mmCIF file of C-alpha atoms in Angstrom:
data_model
loop_
_atom_site.group_PDB
_atom_site.id
_atom_site.type_symbol
_atom_site.label_atom_id
_atom_site.label_comp_id
_atom_site.label_asym_id
_atom_site.label_seq_id
_atom_site.Cartn_x
_atom_site.Cartn_y
_atom_site.Cartn_z
ATOM 1 C CA MET A 1 22.417 33.333 -16.703
ATOM 2 C CA THR A 2 21.260 36.864 -15.966
ATOM 3 C CA THR A 3 17.936 36.923 -18.280
ATOM 4 C CA LEU A 4 16.050 34.006 -19.416
ATOM 5 C CA THR A 5 13.008 34.022 -21.396
ATOM 6 C CA THR A 6 10.795 31.308 -23.345
ATOM 7 C CA GLY A 7 11.821 31.734 -26.974
ATOM 8 C CA HIS A 8 9.114 29.198 -28.487
ATOM 9 C CA VAL A 9 7.304 26.112 -27.877
ATOM 10 C CA GLY A 10 7.442 23.085 -30.264
ATOM 11 C CA LEU A 11 4.241 21.050 -30.442
ATOM 12 C CA ASN A 12 3.884 17.602 -32.195
ATOM 13 C CA VAL A 13 0.732 17.206 -34.054
ATOM 14 C CA THR A 14 -1.176 14.696 -36.339
ATOM 15 C CA ASP A 15 -2.363 17.016 -39.255
ATOM 16 C CA LEU A 16 -0.333 20.085 -39.833
ATOM 17 C CA GLY A 17 -3.250 21.980 -41.743
ATOM 18 C CA ARG A 18 -5.819 21.112 -39.075
ATOM 19 C CA SER A 19 -3.675 22.366 -36.305
ATOM 20 C CA GLY A 20 -2.291 25.356 -38.119
ATOM 21 C CA ASP A 21 -5.716 26.450 -38.817
ATOM 22 C CA PHE A 22 -6.735 26.166 -35.299
ATOM 23 C CA TYR A 23 -3.650 28.171 -33.773
ATOM 24 C CA ARG A 24 -4.177 30.940 -36.400
ATOM 25 C CA ARG A 25 -7.741 31.315 -35.613
ATOM 26 C CA VAL A 26 -8.010 30.942 -31.837
ATOM 27 C CA LEU A 27 -4.674 32.882 -31.194
ATOM 28 C CA GLY A 28 -4.538 34.892 -34.132
ATOM 29 C CA LEU A 29 -0.956 33.862 -35.169
ATOM 30 C CA GLU A 30 0.511 34.277 -38.417
ATOM 31 C CA THR A 31 2.528 31.782 -40.523
ATOM 32 C CA LEU A 32 6.173 32.793 -40.479
ATOM 33 C CA GLY A 33 7.482 29.915 -42.532
ATOM 34 C CA GLU A 34 6.515 26.361 -43.289
ATOM 35 C CA SER A 35 7.449 23.084 -44.957
ATOM 36 C CA VAL A 36 4.902 21.013 -46.993
ATOM 37 C CA ASP A 37 7.562 18.255 -47.862
ATOM 38 C CA ALA A 38 5.890 15.003 -47.189
ATOM 39 C CA ASP A 39 8.923 13.743 -44.846
ATOM 40 C CA ARG A 40 9.256 17.132 -42.928
ATOM 41 C CA ARG A 41 5.958 18.903 -42.670
ATOM 42 C CA TYR A 42 6.332 21.860 -39.934
ATOM 43 C CA ALA A 43 5.054 25.480 -39.606
ATOM 44 C CA PHE A 44 6.531 28.315 -37.752
ATOM 45 C CA LEU A 45 3.671 30.424 -36.080
ATOM 46 C CA GLY A 46 4.078 33.988 -34.575
ATOM 47 C CA LEU A 47 2.993 37.548 -34.014
ATOM 48 C CA ASP A 48 4.711 40.565 -35.668
ATOM 49 C CA GLY A 49 7.402 38.546 -37.017
ATOM 50 C CA LYS A 50 8.214 36.754 -33.629
ATOM 51 C CA LEU A 51 8.025 33.145 -33.366
ATOM 52 C CA LEU A 52 5.918 31.632 -30.839
ATOM 53 C CA ILE A 53 4.994 28.107 -31.638
ATOM 54 C CA THR A 54 6.505 25.508 -33.991
ATOM 55 C CA LEU A 55 4.006 22.708 -35.152
ATOM 56 C CA TRP A 56 5.604 19.415 -36.238
ATOM 57 C CA GLN A 57 3.483 16.869 -38.111
ATOM 58 C CA GLN A 58 5.266 13.794 -36.806
ATOM 59 C CA SER A 59 2.835 12.083 -34.239
ATOM 60 C CA ASP A 60 -0.069 9.719 -34.455
ATOM 61 C CA GLY A 61 -2.850 9.509 -31.673
ATOM 62 C CA ARG A 62 -3.596 12.044 -28.996
ATOM 63 C CA PHE A 63 -1.752 13.829 -26.223
ATOM 64 C CA ALA A 64 -1.223 11.606 -23.401
ATOM 65 C CA THR A 65 -1.877 13.616 -19.859
ATOM 66 C CA ALA A 66 -0.716 10.590 -18.032
ATOM 67 C CA LEU A 67 2.981 10.403 -19.364
ATOM 68 C CA PRO A 68 5.629 12.883 -18.061
ATOM 69 C CA GLY A 69 6.045 15.996 -20.447
ATOM 70 C CA LEU A 70 4.078 18.969 -21.128
ATOM 71 C CA HIS A 71 0.952 19.791 -18.634
ATOM 72 C CA HIS A 72 -0.543 22.469 -20.380
ATOM 73 C CA LEU A 73 0.579 25.623 -22.272
ATOM 74 C CA ALA A 74 -0.689 29.200 -21.216
ATOM 75 C CA PHE A 75 -1.097 32.444 -23.025
ATOM 76 C CA GLN A 76 -1.490 35.626 -21.348
ATOM 77 C CA VAL A 77 -3.738 38.283 -23.080
ATOM 78 C CA PRO A 78 -4.284 41.931 -22.139
ATOM 79 C CA GLY A 79 -7.925 42.102 -21.134
ATOM 80 C CA ILE A 80 -10.973 39.823 -20.232
ATOM 81 C CA GLU A 81 -12.516 40.818 -23.438
ATOM 82 C CA ASP A 82 -9.431 38.962 -25.134
ATOM 83 C CA VAL A 83 -10.302 35.911 -23.438
ATOM 84 C CA ARG A 84 -14.088 36.014 -24.191
ATOM 85 C CA ARG A 85 -13.301 36.582 -27.858
ATOM 86 C CA ALA A 86 -11.158 33.412 -27.950
ATOM 87 C CA GLU A 87 -13.783 31.668 -26.109
ATOM 88 C CA ALA A 88 -16.329 32.542 -28.703
ATOM 89 C CA THR A 89 -14.064 31.114 -31.596
ATOM 90 C CA LEU A 90 -13.201 28.002 -29.664
ATOM 91 C CA ARG A 91 -17.140 27.586 -29.390
ATOM 92 C CA GLU A 92 -17.250 28.186 -33.285
ATOM 93 C CA LEU A 93 -14.654 25.538 -33.949
ATOM 94 C CA GLY A 94 -16.435 23.018 -31.516
ATOM 95 C CA ALA A 95 -13.114 22.805 -29.505
ATOM 96 C CA THR A 96 -13.219 20.795 -26.212
ATOM 97 C CA LEU A 97 -13.535 23.366 -23.229
ATOM 98 C CA VAL A 98 -12.330 21.851 -19.865
ATOM 99 C CA HIS A 99 -14.767 24.352 -18.076
ATOM 100 C CA ASP A 100 -17.877 25.890 -19.089
ATOM 101 C CA GLY A 101 -16.337 28.988 -20.255
ATOM 102 C CA VAL A 102 -14.027 31.735 -18.527
ATOM 103 C CA VAL A 103 -13.302 30.587 -14.948
ATOM 104 C CA ALA A 104 -11.155 32.122 -12.301
ATOM 105 C CA HIS A 105 -7.659 30.382 -11.230
ATOM 106 C CA SER A 106 -9.190 30.055 -7.816
ATOM 107 C CA GLU A 107 -12.261 31.119 -5.718
ATOM 108 C CA GLY A 108 -11.842 34.836 -5.235
ATOM 109 C CA ALA A 109 -9.008 35.278 -7.421
ATOM 110 C CA GLN A 110 -8.941 38.168 -10.084
ATOM 111 C CA SER A 111 -6.733 35.916 -12.721
ATOM 112 C CA GLY A 112 -8.583 33.601 -14.862
ATOM 113 C CA GLY A 113 -9.209 32.412 -18.339
ATOM 114 C CA VAL A 114 -10.441 29.718 -20.619
ATOM 115 C CA PHE A 115 -9.013 26.089 -20.612
ATOM 116 C CA PHE A 116 -9.390 23.944 -23.657
ATOM 117 C CA GLU A 117 -7.807 21.428 -25.909
ATOM 118 C CA ASP A 118 -6.329 21.841 -29.415
ATOM 119 C CA PRO A 119 -7.164 19.167 -32.204
ATOM 120 C CA ASP A 120 -4.724 16.588 -30.716
ATOM 121 C CA GLY A 121 -5.912 16.970 -27.191
ATOM 122 C CA ILE A 122 -2.933 19.300 -26.197
ATOM 123 C CA ARG A 123 -4.223 21.191 -23.074
ATOM 124 C CA LEU A 124 -4.214 25.227 -23.494
ATOM 125 C CA GLU A 125 -5.069 28.068 -21.688
ATOM 126 C CA ILE A 126 -5.829 31.644 -22.379
ATOM 127 C CA TYR A 127 -5.787 33.838 -19.234
ATOM 128 C CA VAL A 128 -5.685 37.548 -17.813
ATOM 129 C CA PRO A 129 -3.872 38.421 -14.575
ATOM 130 C CA THR A 130 -6.948 40.648 -13.671
ATOM 131 C CA GLY A 131 -10.536 41.007 -14.834
ATOM 132 C CA ALA A 132 -11.937 37.389 -14.095
ATOM 133 C CA GLY A 133 -12.952 38.034 -10.314
ATOM 134 C CA ASP A 134 -16.632 37.826 -11.087
ATOM 135 C CA ARG A 135 -16.198 34.218 -12.549
ATOM 136 C CA PRO A 136 -16.451 31.278 -10.063
ATOM 137 C CA ALA A 137 -13.595 28.792 -9.880
ATOM 138 C CA PRO A 138 -14.622 25.348 -10.875
ATOM 139 C CA ALA A 139 -13.032 23.757 -7.834
ATOM 140 C CA GLN A 140 -12.431 24.986 -4.356
ATOM 141 C CA SER A 141 -9.393 22.792 -3.513
ATOM 142 C CA ALA A 142 -7.192 23.087 -6.452
ATOM 143 C CA PRO A 143 -6.072 25.563 -9.035
ATOM 144 C CA THR A 144 -8.107 25.714 -12.210
ATOM 145 C CA CYS A 145 -5.096 25.730 -14.203
ATOM 146 C CA GLY A 146 -4.276 22.212 -12.635
ATOM 147 C CA PHE A 147 -6.740 20.794 -15.252
ATOM 148 C CA PHE A 148 -8.325 18.678 -12.371
#
């Protein structure tokens, strides 16, 4: 392979409507396609016609962090103001924030973001590579994106 990029991420959810609303509001995604057939419920979400996330309603319970699999999913945005807008939306929605708002990735780092859970407990991050240096890191001994 000479070039490799992530195409899209597929996530299992318990309630397609609830999760679709959450991802559209927090990330500003649009629905590119969907099926509401009782046996095959899914939604394709993206930006500018590009697929980014597929949601599949085929799960029960909550995201299990103790099992092998996804650790967290991170989305890079252009500026710290985008992270702050996402944080405000997350607070409006009553989402679970892992730290108290925007934090640096590590002490003294310029990168950082907001760390949170979707309605099914899937761990997510919205971050910037620069612009978060004025925020403290929540842990001195581990990277913030470790969700420790």
